[in-house]
mmCIF file of C-alpha atoms in Angstrom:
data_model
loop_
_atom_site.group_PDB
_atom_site.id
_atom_site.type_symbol
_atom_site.label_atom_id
_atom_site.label_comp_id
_atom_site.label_asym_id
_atom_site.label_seq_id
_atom_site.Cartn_x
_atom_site.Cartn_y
_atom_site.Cartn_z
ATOM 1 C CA UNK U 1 -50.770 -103.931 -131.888
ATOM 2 C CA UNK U 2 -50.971 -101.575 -128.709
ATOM 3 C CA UNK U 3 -50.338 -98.550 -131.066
ATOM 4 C CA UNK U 4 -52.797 -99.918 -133.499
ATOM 5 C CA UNK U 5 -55.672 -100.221 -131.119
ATOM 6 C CA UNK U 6 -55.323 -96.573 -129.465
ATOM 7 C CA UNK U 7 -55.524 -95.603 -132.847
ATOM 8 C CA UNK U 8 -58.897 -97.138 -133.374
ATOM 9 C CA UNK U 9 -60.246 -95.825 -130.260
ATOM 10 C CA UNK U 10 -59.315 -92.174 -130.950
ATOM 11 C CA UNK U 11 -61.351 -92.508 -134.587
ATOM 12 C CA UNK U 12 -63.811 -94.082 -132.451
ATOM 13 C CA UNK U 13 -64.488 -91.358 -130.014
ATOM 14 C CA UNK U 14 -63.674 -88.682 -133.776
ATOM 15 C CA UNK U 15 -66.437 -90.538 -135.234
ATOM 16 C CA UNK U 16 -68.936 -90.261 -132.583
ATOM 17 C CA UNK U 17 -68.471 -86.435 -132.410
ATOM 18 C CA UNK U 18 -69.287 -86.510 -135.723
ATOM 19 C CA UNK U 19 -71.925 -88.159 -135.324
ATOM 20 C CA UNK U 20 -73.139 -86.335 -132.462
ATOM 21 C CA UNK U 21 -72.773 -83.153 -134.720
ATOM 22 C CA UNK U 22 -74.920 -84.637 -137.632
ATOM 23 C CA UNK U 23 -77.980 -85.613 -134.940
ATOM 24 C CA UNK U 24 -78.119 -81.923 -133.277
ATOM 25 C CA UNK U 25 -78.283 -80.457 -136.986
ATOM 26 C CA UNK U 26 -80.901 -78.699 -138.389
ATOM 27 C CA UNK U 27 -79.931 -79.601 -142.101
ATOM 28 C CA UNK U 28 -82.655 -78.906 -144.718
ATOM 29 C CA UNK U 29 -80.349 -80.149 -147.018
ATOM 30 C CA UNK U 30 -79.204 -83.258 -145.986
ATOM 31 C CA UNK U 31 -75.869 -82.659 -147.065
ATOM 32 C CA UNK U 32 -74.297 -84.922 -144.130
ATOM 33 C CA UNK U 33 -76.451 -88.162 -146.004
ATOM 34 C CA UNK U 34 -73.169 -90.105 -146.063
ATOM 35 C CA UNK U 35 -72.045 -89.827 -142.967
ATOM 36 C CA UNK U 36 -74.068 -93.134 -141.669
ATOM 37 C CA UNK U 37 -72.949 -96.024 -139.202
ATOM 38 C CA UNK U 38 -70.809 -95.958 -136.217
ATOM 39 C CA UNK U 39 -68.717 -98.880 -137.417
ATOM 40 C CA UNK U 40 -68.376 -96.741 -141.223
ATOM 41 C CA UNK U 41 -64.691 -94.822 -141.946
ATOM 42 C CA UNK U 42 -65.774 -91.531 -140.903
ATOM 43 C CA UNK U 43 -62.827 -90.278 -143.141
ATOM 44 C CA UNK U 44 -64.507 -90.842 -146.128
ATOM 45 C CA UNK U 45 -67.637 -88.910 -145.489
ATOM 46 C CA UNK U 46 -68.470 -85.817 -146.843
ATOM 47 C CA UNK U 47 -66.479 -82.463 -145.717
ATOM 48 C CA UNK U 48 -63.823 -84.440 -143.967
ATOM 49 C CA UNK U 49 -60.544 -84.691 -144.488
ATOM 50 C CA UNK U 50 -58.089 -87.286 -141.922
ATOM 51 C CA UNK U 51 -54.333 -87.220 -141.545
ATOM 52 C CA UNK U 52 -53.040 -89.853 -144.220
ATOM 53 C CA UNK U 53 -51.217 -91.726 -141.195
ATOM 54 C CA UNK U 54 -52.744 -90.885 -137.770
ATOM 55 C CA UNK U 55 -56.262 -91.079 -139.476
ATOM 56 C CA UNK U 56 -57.101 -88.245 -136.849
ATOM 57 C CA UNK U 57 -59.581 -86.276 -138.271
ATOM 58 C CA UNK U 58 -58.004 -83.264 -139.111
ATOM 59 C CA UNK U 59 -60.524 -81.095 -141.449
ATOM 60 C CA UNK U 60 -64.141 -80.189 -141.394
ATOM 61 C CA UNK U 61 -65.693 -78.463 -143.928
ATOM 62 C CA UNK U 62 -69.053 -79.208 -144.856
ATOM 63 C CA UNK U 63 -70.373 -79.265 -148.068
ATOM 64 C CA UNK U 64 -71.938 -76.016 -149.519
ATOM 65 C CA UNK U 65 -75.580 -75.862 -150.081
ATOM 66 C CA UNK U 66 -78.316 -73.730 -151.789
ATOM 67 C CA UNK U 67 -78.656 -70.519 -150.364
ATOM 68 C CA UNK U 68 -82.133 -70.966 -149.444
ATOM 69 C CA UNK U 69 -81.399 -74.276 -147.708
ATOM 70 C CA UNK U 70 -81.493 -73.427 -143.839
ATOM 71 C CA UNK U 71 -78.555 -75.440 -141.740
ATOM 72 C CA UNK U 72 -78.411 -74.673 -137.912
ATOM 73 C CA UNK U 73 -76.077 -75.602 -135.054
ATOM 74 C CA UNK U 74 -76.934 -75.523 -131.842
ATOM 75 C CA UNK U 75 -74.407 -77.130 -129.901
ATOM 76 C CA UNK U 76 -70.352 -77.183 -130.507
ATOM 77 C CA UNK U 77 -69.381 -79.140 -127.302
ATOM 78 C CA UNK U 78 -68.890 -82.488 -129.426
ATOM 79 C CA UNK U 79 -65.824 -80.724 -131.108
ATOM 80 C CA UNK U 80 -63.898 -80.896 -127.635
ATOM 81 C CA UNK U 81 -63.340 -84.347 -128.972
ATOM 82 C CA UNK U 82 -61.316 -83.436 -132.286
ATOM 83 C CA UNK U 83 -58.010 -82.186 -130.390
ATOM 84 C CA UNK U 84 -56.193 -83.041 -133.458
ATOM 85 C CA UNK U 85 -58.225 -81.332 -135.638
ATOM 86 C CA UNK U 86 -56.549 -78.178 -137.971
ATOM 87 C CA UNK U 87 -59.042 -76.357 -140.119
ATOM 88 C CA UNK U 88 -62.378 -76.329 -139.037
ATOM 89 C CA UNK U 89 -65.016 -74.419 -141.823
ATOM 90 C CA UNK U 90 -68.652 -73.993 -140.402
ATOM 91 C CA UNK U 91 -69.003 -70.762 -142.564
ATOM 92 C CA UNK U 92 -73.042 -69.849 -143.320
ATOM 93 C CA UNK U 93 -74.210 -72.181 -140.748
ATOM 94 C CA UNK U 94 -76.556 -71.014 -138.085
ATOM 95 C CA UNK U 95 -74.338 -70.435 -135.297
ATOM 96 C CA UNK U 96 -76.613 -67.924 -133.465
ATOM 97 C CA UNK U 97 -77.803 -70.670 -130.540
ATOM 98 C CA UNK U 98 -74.351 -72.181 -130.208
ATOM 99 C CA UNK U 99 -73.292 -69.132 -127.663
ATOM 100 C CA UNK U 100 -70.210 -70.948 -126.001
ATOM 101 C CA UNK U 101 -68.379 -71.657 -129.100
ATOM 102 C CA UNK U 102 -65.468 -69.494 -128.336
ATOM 103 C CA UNK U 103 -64.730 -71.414 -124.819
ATOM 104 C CA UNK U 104 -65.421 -74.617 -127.330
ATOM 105 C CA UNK U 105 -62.603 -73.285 -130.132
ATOM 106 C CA UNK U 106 -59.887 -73.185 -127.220
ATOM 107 C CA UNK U 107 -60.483 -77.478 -126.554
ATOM 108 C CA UNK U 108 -58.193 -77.273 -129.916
ATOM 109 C CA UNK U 109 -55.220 -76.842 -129.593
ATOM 110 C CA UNK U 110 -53.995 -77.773 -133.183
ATOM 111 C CA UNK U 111 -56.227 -75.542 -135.089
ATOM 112 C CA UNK U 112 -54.350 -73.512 -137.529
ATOM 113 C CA UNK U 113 -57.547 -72.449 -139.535
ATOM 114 C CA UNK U 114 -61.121 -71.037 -137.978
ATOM 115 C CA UNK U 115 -63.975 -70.207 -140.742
ATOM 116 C CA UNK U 116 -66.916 -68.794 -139.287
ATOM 117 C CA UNK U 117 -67.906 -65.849 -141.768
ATOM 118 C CA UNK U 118 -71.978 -65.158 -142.015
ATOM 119 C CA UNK U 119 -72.458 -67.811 -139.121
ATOM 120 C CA UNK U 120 -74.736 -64.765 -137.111
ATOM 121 C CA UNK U 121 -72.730 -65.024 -134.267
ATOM 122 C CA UNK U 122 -73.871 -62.659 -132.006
ATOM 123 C CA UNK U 123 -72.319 -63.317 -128.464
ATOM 124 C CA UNK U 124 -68.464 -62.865 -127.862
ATOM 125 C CA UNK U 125 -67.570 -63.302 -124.217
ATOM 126 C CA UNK U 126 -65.567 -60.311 -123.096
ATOM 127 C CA UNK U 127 -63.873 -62.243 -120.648
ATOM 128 C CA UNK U 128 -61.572 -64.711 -122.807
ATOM 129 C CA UNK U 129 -57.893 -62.382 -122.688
ATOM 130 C CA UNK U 130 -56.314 -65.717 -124.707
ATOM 131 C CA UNK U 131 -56.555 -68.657 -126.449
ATOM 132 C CA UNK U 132 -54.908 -72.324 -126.134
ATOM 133 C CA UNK U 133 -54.732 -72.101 -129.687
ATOM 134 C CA UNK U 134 -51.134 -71.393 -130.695
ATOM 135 C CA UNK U 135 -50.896 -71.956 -134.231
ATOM 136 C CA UNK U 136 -54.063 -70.224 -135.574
ATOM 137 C CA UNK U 137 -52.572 -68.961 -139.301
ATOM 138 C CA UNK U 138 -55.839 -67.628 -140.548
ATOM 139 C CA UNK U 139 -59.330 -67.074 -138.297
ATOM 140 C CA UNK U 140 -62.439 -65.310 -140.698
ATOM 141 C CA UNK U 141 -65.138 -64.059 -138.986
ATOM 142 C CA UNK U 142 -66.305 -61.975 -141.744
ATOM 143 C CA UNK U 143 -69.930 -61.272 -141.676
ATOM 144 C CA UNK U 144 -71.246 -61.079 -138.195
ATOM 145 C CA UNK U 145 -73.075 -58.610 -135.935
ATOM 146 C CA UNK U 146 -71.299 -58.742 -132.604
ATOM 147 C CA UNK U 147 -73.982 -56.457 -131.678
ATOM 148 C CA UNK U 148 -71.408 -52.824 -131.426
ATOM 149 C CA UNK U 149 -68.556 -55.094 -129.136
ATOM 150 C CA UNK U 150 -65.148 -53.759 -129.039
ATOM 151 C CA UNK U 151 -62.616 -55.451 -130.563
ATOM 152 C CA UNK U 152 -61.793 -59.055 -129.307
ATOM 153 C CA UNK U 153 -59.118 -58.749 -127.086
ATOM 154 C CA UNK U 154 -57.840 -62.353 -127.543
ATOM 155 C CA UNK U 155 -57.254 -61.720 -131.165
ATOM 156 C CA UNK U 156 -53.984 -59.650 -130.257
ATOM 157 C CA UNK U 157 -52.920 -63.053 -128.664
ATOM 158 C CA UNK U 158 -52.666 -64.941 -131.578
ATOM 159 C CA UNK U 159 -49.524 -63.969 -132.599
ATOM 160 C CA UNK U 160 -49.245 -66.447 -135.759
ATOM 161 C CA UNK U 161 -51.925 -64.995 -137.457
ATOM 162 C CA UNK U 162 -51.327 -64.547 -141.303
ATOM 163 C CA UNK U 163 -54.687 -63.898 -142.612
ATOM 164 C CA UNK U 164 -57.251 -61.680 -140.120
ATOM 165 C CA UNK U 165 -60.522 -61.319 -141.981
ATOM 166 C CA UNK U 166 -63.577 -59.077 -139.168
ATOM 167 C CA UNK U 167 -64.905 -57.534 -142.339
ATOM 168 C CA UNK U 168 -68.602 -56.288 -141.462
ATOM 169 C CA UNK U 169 -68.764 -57.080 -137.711
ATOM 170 C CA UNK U 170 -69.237 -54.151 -136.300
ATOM 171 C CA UNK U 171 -67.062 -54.119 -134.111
ATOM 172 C CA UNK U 172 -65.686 -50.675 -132.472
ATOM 173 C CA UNK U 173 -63.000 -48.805 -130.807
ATOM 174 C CA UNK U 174 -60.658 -47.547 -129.415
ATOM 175 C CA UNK U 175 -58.054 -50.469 -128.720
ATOM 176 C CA UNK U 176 -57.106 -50.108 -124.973
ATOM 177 C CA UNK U 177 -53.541 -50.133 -124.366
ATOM 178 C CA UNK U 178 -53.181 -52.586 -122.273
ATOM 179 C CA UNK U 179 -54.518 -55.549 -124.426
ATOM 180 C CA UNK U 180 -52.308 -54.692 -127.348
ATOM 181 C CA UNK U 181 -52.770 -54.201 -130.917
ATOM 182 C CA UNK U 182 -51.641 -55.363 -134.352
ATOM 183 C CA UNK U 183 -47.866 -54.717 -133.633
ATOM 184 C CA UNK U 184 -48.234 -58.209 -131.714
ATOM 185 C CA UNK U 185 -49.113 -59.930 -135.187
ATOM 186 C CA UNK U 186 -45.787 -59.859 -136.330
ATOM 187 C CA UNK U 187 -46.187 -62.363 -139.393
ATOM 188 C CA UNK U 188 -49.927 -60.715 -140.746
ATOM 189 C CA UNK U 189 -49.656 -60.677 -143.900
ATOM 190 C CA UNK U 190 -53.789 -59.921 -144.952
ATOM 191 C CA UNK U 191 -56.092 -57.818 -142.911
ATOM 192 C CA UNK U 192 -59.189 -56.975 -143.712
ATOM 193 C CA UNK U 193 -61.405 -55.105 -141.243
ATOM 194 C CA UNK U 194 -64.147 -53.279 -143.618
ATOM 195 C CA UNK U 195 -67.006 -51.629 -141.972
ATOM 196 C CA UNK U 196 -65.396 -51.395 -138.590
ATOM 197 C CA UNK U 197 -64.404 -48.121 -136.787
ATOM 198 C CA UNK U 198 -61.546 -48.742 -134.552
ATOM 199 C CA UNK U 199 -59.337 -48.422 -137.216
ATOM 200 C CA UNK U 200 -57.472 -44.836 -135.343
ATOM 201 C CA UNK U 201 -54.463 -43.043 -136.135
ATOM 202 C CA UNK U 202 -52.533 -45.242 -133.067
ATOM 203 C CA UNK U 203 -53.919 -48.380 -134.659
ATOM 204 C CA UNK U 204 -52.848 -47.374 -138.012
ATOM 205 C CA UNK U 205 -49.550 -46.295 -136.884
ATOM 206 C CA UNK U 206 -49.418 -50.409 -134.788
ATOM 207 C CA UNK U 207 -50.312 -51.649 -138.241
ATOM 208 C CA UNK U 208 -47.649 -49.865 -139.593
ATOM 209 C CA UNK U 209 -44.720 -51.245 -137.244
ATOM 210 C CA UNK U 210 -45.607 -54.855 -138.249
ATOM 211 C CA UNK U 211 -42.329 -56.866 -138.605
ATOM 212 C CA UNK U 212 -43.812 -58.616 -141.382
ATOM 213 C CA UNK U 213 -45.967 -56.299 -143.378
ATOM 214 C CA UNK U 214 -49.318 -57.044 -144.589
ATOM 215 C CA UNK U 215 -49.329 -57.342 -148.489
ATOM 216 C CA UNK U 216 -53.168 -56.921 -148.172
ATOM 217 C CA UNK U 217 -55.248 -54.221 -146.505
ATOM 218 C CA UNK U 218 -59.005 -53.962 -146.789
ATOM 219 C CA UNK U 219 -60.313 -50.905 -144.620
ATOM 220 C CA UNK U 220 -62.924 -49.408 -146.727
ATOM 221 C CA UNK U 221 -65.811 -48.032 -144.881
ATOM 222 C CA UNK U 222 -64.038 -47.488 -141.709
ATOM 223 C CA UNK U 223 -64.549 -43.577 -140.930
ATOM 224 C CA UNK U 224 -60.515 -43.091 -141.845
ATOM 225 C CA UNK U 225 -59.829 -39.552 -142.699
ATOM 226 C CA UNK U 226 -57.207 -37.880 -145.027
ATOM 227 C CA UNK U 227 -55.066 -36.775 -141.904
ATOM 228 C CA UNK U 228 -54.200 -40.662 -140.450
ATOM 229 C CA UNK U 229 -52.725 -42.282 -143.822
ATOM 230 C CA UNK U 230 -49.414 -41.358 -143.365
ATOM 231 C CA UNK U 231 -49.267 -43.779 -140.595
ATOM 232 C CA UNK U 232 -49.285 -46.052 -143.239
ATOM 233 C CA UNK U 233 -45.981 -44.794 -144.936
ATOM 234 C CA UNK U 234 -44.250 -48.062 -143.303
ATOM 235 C CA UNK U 235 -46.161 -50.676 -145.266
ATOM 236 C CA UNK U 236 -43.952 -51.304 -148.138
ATOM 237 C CA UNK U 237 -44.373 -54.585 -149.252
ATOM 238 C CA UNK U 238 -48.434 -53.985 -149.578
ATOM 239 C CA UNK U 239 -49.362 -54.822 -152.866
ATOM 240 C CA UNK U 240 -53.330 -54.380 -152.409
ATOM 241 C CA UNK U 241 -54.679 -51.556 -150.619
ATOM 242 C CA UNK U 242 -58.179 -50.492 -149.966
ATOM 243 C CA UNK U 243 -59.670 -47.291 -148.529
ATOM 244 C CA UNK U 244 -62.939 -46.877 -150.798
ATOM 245 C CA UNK U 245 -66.213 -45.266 -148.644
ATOM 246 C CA UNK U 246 -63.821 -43.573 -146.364
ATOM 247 C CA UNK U 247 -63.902 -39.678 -145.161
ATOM 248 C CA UNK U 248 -60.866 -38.761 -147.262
ATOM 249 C CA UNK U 249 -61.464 -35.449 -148.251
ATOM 250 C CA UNK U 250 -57.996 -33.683 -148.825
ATOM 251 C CA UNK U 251 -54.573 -34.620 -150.166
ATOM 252 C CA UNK U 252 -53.185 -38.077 -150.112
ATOM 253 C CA UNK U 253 -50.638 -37.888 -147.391
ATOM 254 C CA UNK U 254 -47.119 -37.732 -149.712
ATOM 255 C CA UNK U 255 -45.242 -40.371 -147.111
ATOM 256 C CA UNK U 256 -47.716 -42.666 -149.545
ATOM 257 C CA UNK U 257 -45.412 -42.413 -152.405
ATOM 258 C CA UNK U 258 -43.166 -45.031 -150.356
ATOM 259 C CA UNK U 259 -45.360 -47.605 -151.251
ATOM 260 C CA UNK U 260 -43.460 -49.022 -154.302
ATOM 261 C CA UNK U 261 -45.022 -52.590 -154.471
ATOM 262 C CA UNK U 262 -48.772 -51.393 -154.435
ATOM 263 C CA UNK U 263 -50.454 -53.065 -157.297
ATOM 264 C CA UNK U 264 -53.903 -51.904 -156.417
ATOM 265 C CA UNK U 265 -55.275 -48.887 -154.591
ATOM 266 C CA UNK U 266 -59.064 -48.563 -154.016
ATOM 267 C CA UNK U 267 -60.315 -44.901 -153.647
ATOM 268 C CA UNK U 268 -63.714 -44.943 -154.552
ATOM 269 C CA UNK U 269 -66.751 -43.584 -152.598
ATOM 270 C CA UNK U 270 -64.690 -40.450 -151.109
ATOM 271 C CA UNK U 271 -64.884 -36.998 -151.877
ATOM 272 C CA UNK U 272 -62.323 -34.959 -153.658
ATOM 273 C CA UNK U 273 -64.062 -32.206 -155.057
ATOM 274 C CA UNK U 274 -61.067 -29.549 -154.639
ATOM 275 C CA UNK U 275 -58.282 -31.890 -156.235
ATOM 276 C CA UNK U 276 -57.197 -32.642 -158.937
ATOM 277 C CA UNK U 277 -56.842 -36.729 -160.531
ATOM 278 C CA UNK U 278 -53.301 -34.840 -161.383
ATOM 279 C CA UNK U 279 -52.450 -34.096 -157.672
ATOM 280 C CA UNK U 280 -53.663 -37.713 -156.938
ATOM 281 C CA UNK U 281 -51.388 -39.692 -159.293
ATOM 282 C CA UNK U 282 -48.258 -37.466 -158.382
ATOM 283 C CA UNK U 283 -48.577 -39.554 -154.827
ATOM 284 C CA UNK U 284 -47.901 -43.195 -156.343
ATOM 285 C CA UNK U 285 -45.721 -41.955 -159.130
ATOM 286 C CA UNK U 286 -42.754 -41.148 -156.573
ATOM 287 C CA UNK U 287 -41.556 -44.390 -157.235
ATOM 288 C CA UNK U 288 -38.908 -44.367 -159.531
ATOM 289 C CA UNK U 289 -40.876 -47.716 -161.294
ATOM 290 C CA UNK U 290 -44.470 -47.331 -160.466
ATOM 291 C CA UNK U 291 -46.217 -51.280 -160.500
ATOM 292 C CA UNK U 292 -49.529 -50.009 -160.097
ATOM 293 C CA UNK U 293 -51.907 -52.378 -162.086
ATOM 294 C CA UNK U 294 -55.684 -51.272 -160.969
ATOM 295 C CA UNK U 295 -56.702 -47.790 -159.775
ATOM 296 C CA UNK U 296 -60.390 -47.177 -158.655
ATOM 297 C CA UNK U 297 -61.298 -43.641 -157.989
ATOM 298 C CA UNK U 298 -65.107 -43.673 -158.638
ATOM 299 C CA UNK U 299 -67.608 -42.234 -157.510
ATOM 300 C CA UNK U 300 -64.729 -39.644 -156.096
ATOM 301 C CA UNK U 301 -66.319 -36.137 -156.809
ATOM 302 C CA UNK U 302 -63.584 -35.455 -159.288
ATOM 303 C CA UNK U 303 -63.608 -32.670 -161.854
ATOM 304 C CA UNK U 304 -61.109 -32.620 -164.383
ATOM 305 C CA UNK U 305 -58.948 -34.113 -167.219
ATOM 306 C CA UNK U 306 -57.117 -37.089 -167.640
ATOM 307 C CA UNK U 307 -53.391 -35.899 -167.359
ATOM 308 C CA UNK U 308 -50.159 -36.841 -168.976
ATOM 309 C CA UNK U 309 -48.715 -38.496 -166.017
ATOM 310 C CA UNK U 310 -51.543 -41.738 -166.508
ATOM 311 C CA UNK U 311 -48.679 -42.735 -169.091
ATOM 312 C CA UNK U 312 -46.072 -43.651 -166.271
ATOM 313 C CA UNK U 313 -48.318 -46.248 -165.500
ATOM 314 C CA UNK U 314 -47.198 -48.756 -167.479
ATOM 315 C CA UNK U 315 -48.484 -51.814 -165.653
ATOM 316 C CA UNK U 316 -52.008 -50.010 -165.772
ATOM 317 C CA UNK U 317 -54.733 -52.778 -166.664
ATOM 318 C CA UNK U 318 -57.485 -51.014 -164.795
ATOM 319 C CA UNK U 319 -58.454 -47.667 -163.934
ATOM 320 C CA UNK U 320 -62.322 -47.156 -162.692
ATOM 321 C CA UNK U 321 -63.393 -43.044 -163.176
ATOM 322 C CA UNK U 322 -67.211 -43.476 -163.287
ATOM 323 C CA UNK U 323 -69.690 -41.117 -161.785
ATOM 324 C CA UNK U 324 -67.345 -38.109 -161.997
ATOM 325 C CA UNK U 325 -66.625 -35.456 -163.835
ATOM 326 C CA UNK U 326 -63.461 -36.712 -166.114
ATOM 327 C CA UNK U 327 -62.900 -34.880 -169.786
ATOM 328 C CA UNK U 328 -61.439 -37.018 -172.495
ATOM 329 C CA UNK U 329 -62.706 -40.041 -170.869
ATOM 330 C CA UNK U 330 -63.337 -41.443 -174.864
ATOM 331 C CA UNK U 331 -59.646 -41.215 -175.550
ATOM 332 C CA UNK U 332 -58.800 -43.536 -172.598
ATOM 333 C CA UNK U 333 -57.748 -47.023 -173.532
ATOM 334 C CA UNK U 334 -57.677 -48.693 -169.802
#
């Protein structure tokens, strides 16, 4: 009975965070209507999800609302009470007033996954080196302005990371030294940084000496250049890879043909007015059993004819060539 009751208290003390939550919300939507009474199962409300024996409360996600429909946070302190908690969603919420949520994220301990993508989070502290958190699997902060920080040096901490999604935060380089880089994220296996600029040949090259290697990499719009890609020649298991809205200008660096598992490679938005869509395949058909599946070079500035070698492709299901100038484009099944 002992056990029992220090059970009860702990869904007690969950419940009234919960609750705590729901009164500092501004929700438009009233999408937390069922989450009611402080005597009520809080594990049956909306968005959250309790371990089947503990009955800790170990997910929040609340439920998605009309786009329109404003839903604003202000304060994160009441999740200091979930320490058991694992995945915690608060993606598209208004997150801009709640400016000591990072201190608040390292009350938990357990948390293994951390959506906050298009929350407008504006304020990182630059002081925070680490985290508590030491089995974080997958953190998306996709989304927002950190208003031009540097990268978060407590990411490089986090060395159980297998998903890393900063896409569109702004967020710029270079990587000192002494806080590390990606070759501390030993078991990323999807990165996707687009619209960031800190993405430099010596963070390419970290990237690249990854134990586990990344299957996906998502670094369009990043200012890379023709001349850093062969830093990437190490990533062979990638199987998605994109570069589109880069600077690449020249050759695709030959060390490129190593990639034997790529199923997709994203190209479009660069310029490659002086070479040939020849030259360009003859880089992914070094394989001796090419597995491409999707090849996007729009928008690319190319001018010339679709050559022989497009028939090695034999996984080939889609191949974008719009807004250039391609001959023969009529004759091209894929």
């Amino acid at each position: 009975m002992r056990i029992t009751t220090r059970r009860l208290i702990g869904r007690r003390d969950e419940r009234q965070a919960l609750l705590e939550l729901k009164h500092g919300l501004i929700d438009e939507a009233d999408r937390l209507a069922s989450w009611v009474g402080e005597n009520n199962d809080c594990c049956k409300w909306a968005g959250i999800v309790c371990d089947n024996f503990t009955h800790h409360v170990h997910k929040i996600h609340l439920p998605d609302t009309d786009e329109y429909e404003y839903t604003s946070i202000t304060n994160m302190q009441w999740l200091s009470s979930l320490r058991w908690l694992h995945h915690l969603d608060l993606s598209n919420m208004d997150l801009s007033q709640a400016t000591y949520w990072l201190q608040v994220i390292n009350t938990l301990p357990s948390l293994v996954e951390l959506h906050l993508s298009h929350s407008q989070l504006v304020h990182i502290d630059p002081y925070v080196a680490n985290l508590n958190v030491t089995s974080l699997s997958l953190l998306d902060l996709s989304g927002n302005d950190f208003n031009n920080s540097y990268v978060l040096q407590w990411i490089f901490s986090q060395t159980s990371l297998l998903s890393l999604d900063l896409s569109g935060c702004g967020l710029h380089g270079p990587i000192p030294s002494s806080i590390g880089s990606f070759h501390n994220l030993t078991s990323l296996e999807s990165l996707h940084v687009r619209g960031n600029d800190f993405m430099s040949s010596s963070v390419l090259k970290g990237l690249s000496s990854v134990g586990g290697n990344p299957i996906s990499l998502d670094i369009r719009s990043c200012g890379i250049s023709s001349s850093v890609l062969g830093a990437l020649h190490n990533l062979t298991s990638i199987l998605s890879l994109e570069l589109s809205s880069n600077v690449l200008n020249n050759t695709i660096p030959a060390s490129l043909g190593n990639l034997c598992n790529l199923r997709h490679i994203g190209l479009d938005g660069n310029s490659f007015p002086d070479i040939s869509l020849t030259s360009l395949l003859e880089r992914f058909l070094g394989c001796k059993s090419p597995r491409l599946e999707s090849l996007s070079l729009a928008a690319s500035g190319l001018s010339s004819h679709l050559p022989n070698q497009l028939g090695q492709l034999i996984y080939l299901e889609s191949l974008q060539l719009g807004n250039n100038h391609i001959d023969d484009l009529g004759s091209c099944s894929k």
